[in-house]
mmCIF file of C-alpha atoms in Angstrom:
data_model
loop_
_atom_site.group_PDB
_atom_site.id
_atom_site.type_symbol
_atom_site.label_atom_id
_atom_site.label_comp_id
_atom_site.label_asym_id
_atom_site.label_seq_id
_atom_site.Cartn_x
_atom_site.Cartn_y
_atom_site.Cartn_z
ATOM 1 C CA MET A 11 9.829 56.258 107.553
ATOM 2 C CA THR A 12 12.608 54.903 109.721
ATOM 3 C CA THR A 13 16.099 54.798 108.257
ATOM 4 C CA HIS A 14 18.212 51.683 108.785
ATOM 5 C CA THR A 15 21.769 51.022 107.673
ATOM 6 C CA VAL A 16 23.976 48.182 106.520
ATOM 7 C CA THR A 17 27.717 48.166 105.936
ATOM 8 C CA SER A 18 28.928 47.168 102.498
ATOM 9 C CA ALA A 19 32.022 45.044 101.864
ATOM 10 C CA ASP A 20 34.319 48.088 101.574
ATOM 11 C CA GLY A 21 32.968 49.646 104.778
ATOM 12 C CA THR A 22 30.540 52.060 103.129
ATOM 13 C CA ARG A 23 27.375 52.842 105.089
ATOM 14 C CA ILE A 24 24.227 52.188 103.011
ATOM 15 C CA ALA A 25 20.958 53.697 104.249
ATOM 16 C CA PHE A 26 17.607 52.051 103.567
ATOM 17 C CA SER A 27 13.944 52.032 104.549
ATOM 18 C CA ALA A 28 11.479 49.158 104.522
ATOM 19 C CA THR A 29 7.722 48.824 104.511
ATOM 20 C CA GLY A 30 5.430 45.806 104.673
ATOM 21 C CA PRO A 31 5.389 42.628 106.776
ATOM 22 C CA ALA A 32 8.766 41.732 108.257
ATOM 23 C CA ASP A 33 8.332 38.062 107.308
ATOM 24 C CA ALA A 34 7.217 38.698 103.710
ATOM 25 C CA PRO A 35 9.392 38.141 100.607
ATOM 26 C CA VAL A 36 11.837 41.023 100.173
ATOM 27 C CA VAL A 37 11.717 43.296 97.125
ATOM 28 C CA ILE A 38 14.546 45.831 96.771
ATOM 29 C CA SER A 39 14.038 48.903 94.591
ATOM 30 C CA VAL A 40 17.132 50.090 92.690
ATOM 31 C CA ASP A 41 16.966 53.737 91.633
ATOM 32 C CA GLY A 42 18.289 55.198 88.407
ATOM 33 C CA ALA A 43 20.518 58.209 87.900
ATOM 34 C CA THR A 44 19.980 61.207 90.254
ATOM 35 C CA MET A 45 17.309 59.463 92.321
ATOM 36 C CA PHE A 46 17.463 58.660 96.029
ATOM 37 C CA ARG A 47 14.893 58.212 98.757
ATOM 38 C CA ALA A 48 14.343 61.917 99.467
ATOM 39 C CA MET A 49 13.887 62.635 95.748
ATOM 40 C CA ASP A 50 11.933 59.530 94.749
ATOM 41 C CA PHE A 51 8.409 60.880 94.617
ATOM 42 C CA SER A 52 6.974 57.641 93.186
ATOM 43 C CA GLY A 53 8.514 55.278 95.716
ATOM 44 C CA GLY A 54 5.887 55.980 98.350
ATOM 45 C CA GLU A 55 3.001 54.797 96.187
ATOM 46 C CA VAL A 56 4.901 51.770 94.908
ATOM 47 C CA GLY A 57 5.834 50.872 98.474
ATOM 48 C CA ARG A 58 2.254 51.349 99.652
ATOM 49 C CA GLN A 59 0.908 48.883 97.108
ATOM 50 C CA LEU A 60 3.691 46.317 97.255
ATOM 51 C CA GLY A 61 3.868 46.577 101.037
ATOM 52 C CA ARG A 62 0.559 44.728 101.218
ATOM 53 C CA ALA A 63 2.267 41.479 100.268
ATOM 54 C CA PHE A 64 6.022 42.110 100.313
ATOM 55 C CA ARG A 65 8.786 43.646 102.371
ATOM 56 C CA PHE A 66 9.491 46.578 100.038
ATOM 57 C CA VAL A 67 12.917 48.144 100.493
ATOM 58 C CA THR A 68 14.237 51.428 99.130
ATOM 59 C CA TYR A 69 17.834 52.486 99.639
ATOM 60 C CA ASP A 70 20.159 55.363 98.863
ATOM 61 C CA ARG A 71 22.757 54.252 96.368
ATOM 62 C CA ARG A 72 26.306 55.147 97.445
ATOM 63 C CA GLY A 73 27.108 58.831 97.238
ATOM 64 C CA ARG A 74 23.444 59.835 97.555
ATOM 65 C CA GLY A 75 21.111 60.768 100.355
ATOM 66 C CA GLU A 76 22.142 59.273 103.685
ATOM 67 C CA SER A 77 24.522 56.675 102.274
ATOM 68 C CA GLY A 78 28.273 57.024 102.333
ATOM 69 C CA ASP A 79 30.738 56.862 99.464
ATOM 70 C CA THR A 80 34.187 55.289 99.521
ATOM 71 C CA PRO A 81 36.576 55.886 96.609
ATOM 72 C CA PRO A 82 37.639 54.588 94.212
ATOM 73 C CA TYR A 83 34.314 53.840 92.525
ATOM 74 C CA ALA A 84 33.615 50.603 90.669
ATOM 75 C CA VAL A 85 30.344 49.029 89.570
ATOM 76 C CA GLU A 86 31.310 46.003 91.653
ATOM 77 C CA ARG A 87 31.053 48.149 94.802
ATOM 78 C CA GLU A 88 27.394 48.896 94.035
ATOM 79 C CA ILE A 89 26.724 45.203 93.491
ATOM 80 C CA GLU A 90 28.299 44.582 96.895
ATOM 81 C CA ASP A 91 25.930 47.195 98.364
ATOM 82 C CA ILE A 92 22.940 45.213 97.090
ATOM 83 C CA ALA A 93 24.521 42.008 98.373
ATOM 84 C CA ALA A 94 24.861 43.561 101.837
ATOM 85 C CA LEU A 95 21.193 44.541 101.808
ATOM 86 C CA ILE A 96 20.097 41.064 100.743
ATOM 87 C CA ASP A 97 22.227 39.417 103.407
ATOM 88 C CA HIS A 98 20.896 41.753 106.103
ATOM 89 C CA LEU A 99 17.295 41.202 105.015
ATOM 90 C CA GLY A 100 17.330 37.422 105.167
ATOM 91 C CA GLY A 101 19.555 36.112 102.406
ATOM 92 C CA ARG A 102 17.269 36.262 99.354
ATOM 93 C CA ALA A 103 15.337 39.005 97.579
ATOM 94 C CA SER A 104 13.760 40.148 94.340
ATOM 95 C CA LEU A 105 15.009 43.261 92.575
ATOM 96 C CA PHE A 106 13.127 46.011 90.803
ATOM 97 C CA GLY A 107 15.114 48.624 88.880
ATOM 98 C CA VAL A 108 14.147 51.774 87.009
ATOM 99 C CA SER A 109 16.169 53.145 84.077
ATOM 100 C CA SER A 110 19.905 52.757 84.780
ATOM 101 C CA GLY A 111 18.910 51.186 88.102
ATOM 102 C CA ALA A 112 17.424 48.340 86.063
ATOM 103 C CA VAL A 113 20.830 47.832 84.457
ATOM 104 C CA LEU A 114 22.513 47.776 87.868
ATOM 105 C CA ALA A 115 19.954 45.179 88.967
ATOM 106 C CA LEU A 116 20.710 43.111 85.862
ATOM 107 C CA ARG A 117 24.426 43.281 86.616
ATOM 108 C CA ALA A 118 23.775 42.239 90.220
ATOM 109 C CA VAL A 119 21.860 39.163 89.061
ATOM 110 C CA LYS A 120 24.561 38.346 86.521
ATOM 111 C CA ALA A 121 27.119 38.538 89.333
ATOM 112 C CA GLY A 122 25.311 35.691 91.082
ATOM 113 C CA LEU A 123 23.421 37.449 93.884
ATOM 114 C CA PRO A 124 20.572 35.344 95.350
ATOM 115 C CA VAL A 125 17.695 36.978 93.468
ATOM 116 C CA ASP A 126 14.369 35.174 93.008
ATOM 117 C CA ALA A 127 12.752 37.525 90.481
ATOM 118 C CA LEU A 128 13.745 40.651 88.587
ATOM 119 C CA ALA A 129 11.678 43.495 87.148
ATOM 120 C CA CYS A 130 13.121 46.225 84.920
ATOM 121 C CA TYR A 131 11.399 49.417 83.844
ATOM 122 C CA GLU A 132 12.853 50.871 80.633
ATOM 123 C CA PRO A 133 16.581 50.224 80.908
ATOM 124 C CA PRO A 134 17.913 53.041 78.676
ATOM 125 C CA PHE A 135 19.916 50.977 76.217
ATOM 126 C CA VAL A 136 20.617 52.692 72.908
ATOM 127 C CA VAL A 137 20.615 49.768 70.496
ATOM 128 C CA SER A 138 18.839 51.100 67.418
ATOM 129 C CA SER A 139 19.050 53.908 64.873
ATOM 130 C CA ASP A 140 16.058 55.734 66.377
ATOM 131 C CA ARG A 141 18.363 58.134 68.220
ATOM 132 C CA GLU A 142 21.992 59.170 68.327
ATOM 133 C CA PRO A 143 24.186 56.962 70.525
ATOM 134 C CA VAL A 144 25.956 58.437 73.531
ATOM 135 C CA ALA A 145 29.454 59.647 72.654
ATOM 136 C CA PRO A 146 32.424 57.412 73.579
ATOM 137 C CA ASP A 147 33.860 60.132 75.845
ATOM 138 C CA TYR A 148 30.604 60.656 77.772
ATOM 139 C CA VAL A 149 31.860 59.256 81.103
ATOM 140 C CA GLU A 150 35.195 61.017 80.682
ATOM 141 C CA ARG A 151 33.406 64.361 80.342
ATOM 142 C CA LEU A 152 31.274 63.609 83.385
ATOM 143 C CA ASP A 153 34.431 62.886 85.376
ATOM 144 C CA ARG A 154 36.037 66.097 84.133
ATOM 145 C CA ALA A 155 33.039 68.204 85.160
ATOM 146 C CA VAL A 156 33.115 66.745 88.675
ATOM 147 C CA ALA A 157 36.906 67.101 88.976
ATOM 148 C CA ASP A 158 36.586 70.746 87.946
ATOM 149 C CA GLY A 159 34.016 71.399 90.675
ATOM 150 C CA ARG A 160 31.063 71.544 88.264
ATOM 151 C CA PRO A 161 28.685 68.776 89.434
ATOM 152 C CA GLY A 162 25.714 70.678 88.019
ATOM 153 C CA ASP A 163 27.287 70.418 84.571
ATOM 154 C CA ALA A 164 27.501 66.652 85.003
ATOM 155 C CA VAL A 165 23.758 66.583 85.698
ATOM 156 C CA ARG A 166 23.156 68.774 82.627
ATOM 157 C CA LEU A 167 25.226 66.412 80.497
ATOM 158 C CA LEU A 168 23.247 63.414 81.698
ATOM 159 C CA MET A 169 19.951 65.094 80.982
ATOM 160 C CA THR A 170 20.771 66.546 77.582
ATOM 161 C CA GLU A 171 22.981 63.846 76.052
ATOM 162 C CA ALA A 172 21.850 60.611 77.700
ATOM 163 C CA ALA A 173 18.206 61.391 78.523
ATOM 164 C CA LEU A 174 17.691 63.765 75.549
ATOM 165 C CA THR A 175 16.010 66.428 77.664
ATOM 166 C CA PRO A 176 15.876 69.723 75.723
ATOM 167 C CA ALA A 177 18.462 72.210 76.983
ATOM 168 C CA SER A 178 15.736 74.816 77.514
ATOM 169 C CA VAL A 179 13.945 72.454 79.890
ATOM 170 C CA VAL A 180 17.139 71.799 81.835
ATOM 171 C CA ASP A 181 17.766 75.572 82.017
ATOM 172 C CA SER A 182 14.361 76.009 83.648
ATOM 173 C CA MET A 183 15.112 73.235 86.134
ATOM 174 C CA VAL A 184 18.150 75.119 87.401
ATOM 175 C CA GLU A 185 15.813 77.714 88.885
ATOM 176 C CA GLN A 186 13.759 75.132 90.781
ATOM 177 C CA PRO A 187 14.184 74.416 94.512
ATOM 178 C CA PHE A 188 15.230 70.813 93.835
ATOM 179 C CA TRP A 189 18.233 71.718 91.667
ATOM 180 C CA PRO A 190 20.728 72.053 94.568
ATOM 181 C CA ALA A 191 19.855 68.495 95.609
ATOM 182 C CA LEU A 192 20.649 67.295 92.090
ATOM 183 C CA GLU A 193 23.935 69.168 92.134
ATOM 184 C CA GLY A 194 24.692 67.519 95.457
ATOM 185 C CA ILE A 195 24.693 64.084 93.853
ATOM 186 C CA GLY A 196 26.147 65.230 90.529
ATOM 187 C CA HIS A 197 29.341 63.299 91.169
ATOM 188 C CA THR A 198 27.360 60.037 91.058
ATOM 189 C CA VAL A 199 26.090 60.579 87.516
ATOM 190 C CA ALA A 200 29.330 59.074 86.208
ATOM 191 C CA TYR A 201 28.560 55.984 88.295
ATOM 192 C CA ASP A 202 25.499 55.360 86.138
ATOM 193 C CA GLY A 203 27.560 56.006 83.026
ATOM 194 C CA ARG A 204 29.873 53.195 84.091
ATOM 195 C CA ILE A 205 26.925 50.931 84.902
ATOM 196 C CA MET A 206 25.587 51.456 81.374
ATOM 197 C CA GLY A 207 29.015 50.644 79.921
ATOM 198 C CA ASP A 208 28.873 50.408 76.134
ATOM 199 C CA THR A 209 25.143 49.649 75.999
ATOM 200 C CA MET A 210 24.280 53.186 74.832
ATOM 201 C CA ARG A 211 26.529 53.130 71.754
ATOM 202 C CA GLY A 212 23.930 51.899 69.234
ATOM 203 C CA ARG A 213 25.117 48.278 69.211
ATOM 204 C CA PRO A 214 22.499 45.595 70.040
ATOM 205 C CA GLU A 215 25.241 43.004 70.551
ATOM 206 C CA ALA A 216 26.369 44.924 73.638
ATOM 207 C CA LEU A 217 23.366 43.347 75.406
ATOM 208 C CA ASP A 218 24.700 39.838 74.808
ATOM 209 C CA VAL A 219 26.446 40.153 78.177
ATOM 210 C CA PHE A 220 23.048 39.467 79.812
ATOM 211 C CA ARG A 221 22.275 36.228 77.940
ATOM 212 C CA ASP A 222 23.160 34.106 80.973
ATOM 213 C CA VAL A 223 20.739 35.910 83.315
ATOM 214 C CA GLU A 224 18.277 33.063 83.909
ATOM 215 C CA THR A 225 16.323 34.643 86.770
ATOM 216 C CA PRO A 226 12.641 35.179 85.864
ATOM 217 C CA THR A 227 12.493 38.740 84.562
ATOM 218 C CA LEU A 228 9.722 41.163 83.685
ATOM 219 C CA VAL A 229 10.746 43.886 81.248
ATOM 220 C CA LEU A 230 8.312 46.796 81.451
ATOM 221 C CA ARG A 231 8.003 49.635 78.958
ATOM 222 C CA GLY A 232 5.683 52.584 78.491
ATOM 223 C CA GLY A 233 3.320 52.614 75.536
ATOM 224 C CA ALA A 234 3.912 56.330 74.960
ATOM 225 C CA SER A 235 7.700 56.226 75.356
ATOM 226 C CA ASP A 236 10.091 56.943 72.499
ATOM 227 C CA THR A 237 10.593 54.134 70.004
ATOM 228 C CA TRP A 238 14.220 53.638 71.036
ATOM 229 C CA MET A 239 13.027 52.749 74.514
ATOM 230 C CA ALA A 240 10.686 50.125 73.066
ATOM 231 C CA LYS A 241 13.526 48.690 71.009
ATOM 232 C CA ALA A 242 15.726 48.521 74.097
ATOM 233 C CA ALA A 243 13.126 46.501 75.991
ATOM 234 C CA GLU A 244 12.600 44.127 73.078
ATOM 235 C CA GLU A 245 16.317 43.566 72.481
ATOM 236 C CA LEU A 246 16.903 42.829 76.157
ATOM 237 C CA ALA A 247 13.971 40.414 76.454
ATOM 238 C CA GLU A 248 15.123 38.531 73.346
ATOM 239 C CA ARG A 249 18.428 37.800 75.067
ATOM 240 C CA LEU A 250 17.081 36.723 78.454
ATOM 241 C CA PRO A 251 16.098 33.035 78.582
ATOM 242 C CA ASN A 252 13.264 33.605 81.061
ATOM 243 C CA ALA A 253 11.810 37.022 80.299
ATOM 244 C CA THR A 254 8.461 38.531 79.441
ATOM 245 C CA VAL A 255 7.684 42.034 78.191
ATOM 246 C CA GLU A 256 4.702 44.044 79.403
ATOM 247 C CA LEU A 257 3.549 47.320 77.906
ATOM 248 C CA LEU A 258 1.944 49.913 80.180
ATOM 249 C CA PRO A 259 -0.446 51.811 77.902
ATOM 250 C CA GLY A 260 -0.062 55.587 77.830
ATOM 251 C CA GLN A 261 3.045 55.589 80.036
ATOM 252 C CA THR A 262 6.382 57.259 79.356
ATOM 253 C CA HIS A 263 9.754 57.039 81.086
ATOM 254 C CA GLN A 264 8.139 59.174 83.819
ATOM 255 C CA VAL A 265 5.756 56.386 84.681
ATOM 256 C CA ASP A 266 2.646 56.756 86.823
ATOM 257 C CA PRO A 267 3.604 55.070 90.124
ATOM 258 C CA SER A 268 0.135 53.540 90.533
ATOM 259 C CA GLU A 269 0.348 51.847 87.129
ATOM 260 C CA LEU A 270 3.881 50.696 87.822
ATOM 261 C CA ALA A 271 2.998 49.329 91.255
ATOM 262 C CA ALA A 272 0.011 47.408 89.912
ATOM 263 C CA ALA A 273 2.148 45.724 87.242
ATOM 264 C CA LEU A 274 4.852 44.847 89.768
ATOM 265 C CA LEU A 275 2.323 43.457 92.220
ATOM 266 C CA ARG A 276 0.804 41.203 89.547
ATOM 267 C CA TYR A 277 4.166 39.949 88.372
ATOM 268 C CA LEU A 278 5.827 39.376 91.730
ATOM 269 C CA SER A 279 2.761 37.722 93.218
ATOM 270 C CA SER A 280 2.882 35.213 90.369
ATOM 271 C CA ALA A 281 6.665 34.820 90.100
ATOM 272 C CA LEU A 282 7.167 34.194 93.797
ATOM 273 C CA THR A 283 4.286 31.747 94.264
ATOM 274 C CA ASP A 284 4.209 29.835 90.945
ATOM 275 C CA PRO A 285 6.778 27.013 90.938
ATOM 276 C CA THR A 286 7.019 27.189 87.164
ATOM 277 C CA PRO A 287 9.217 29.886 85.548
ATOM 278 C CA ALA A 288 7.482 33.201 84.822
#
């Protein structure tokens, strides 16, 4: 797939690819932590299905893949990256985010970007007692690992403390061919920590910041995911004035791309053609 680029407000080069009719409504996919186009094994199927009716866009978030990275980092810079994409692609778009990418998409809508519809798959808020909250010094320790030249340790910290992946599983991943690619973007893991802010500290009221997001929003969750993920989806949807929740039976955080694409296609086809709120 052909790579295109836009230039963000601070001069950073952002790489993206697009599939589907050039004159169709634009849908931009916002990846979560560690993911970028070369590592996103589900994006192809989602793009194939959504590309029938939409201009489906995937991009490398700053610091990953073919995109640049200009210090110092701030969440606002990533919102500006999405704004640059929207402007380049015609001035309006819908956003679809996975995991922490869903939270970045929420923050982009809250910032006032021209977004027609939003879909979020399992934003990883920790807002219940079903699991331990992330420690207050989580981002600080990520920064320290990167500053010490240990980006792989930052990835380990994300996986074990934020994603609750067993350490033995992470140890086995280190031996896999894809691990060097993860280490290569290890410095961006702290970016996602900053995007999450204090929403992984076990406090539902931390989600009140999204109460003014009025854009029609679909909150998706997997039926086989951990209960804290279900609680996160419910707490978010309760705060959004124009949200619906859809459960994908049998799915976990590692969602089947075909199931995900089908749900997105149903929702966006309705949200972008029905004049009444979704």
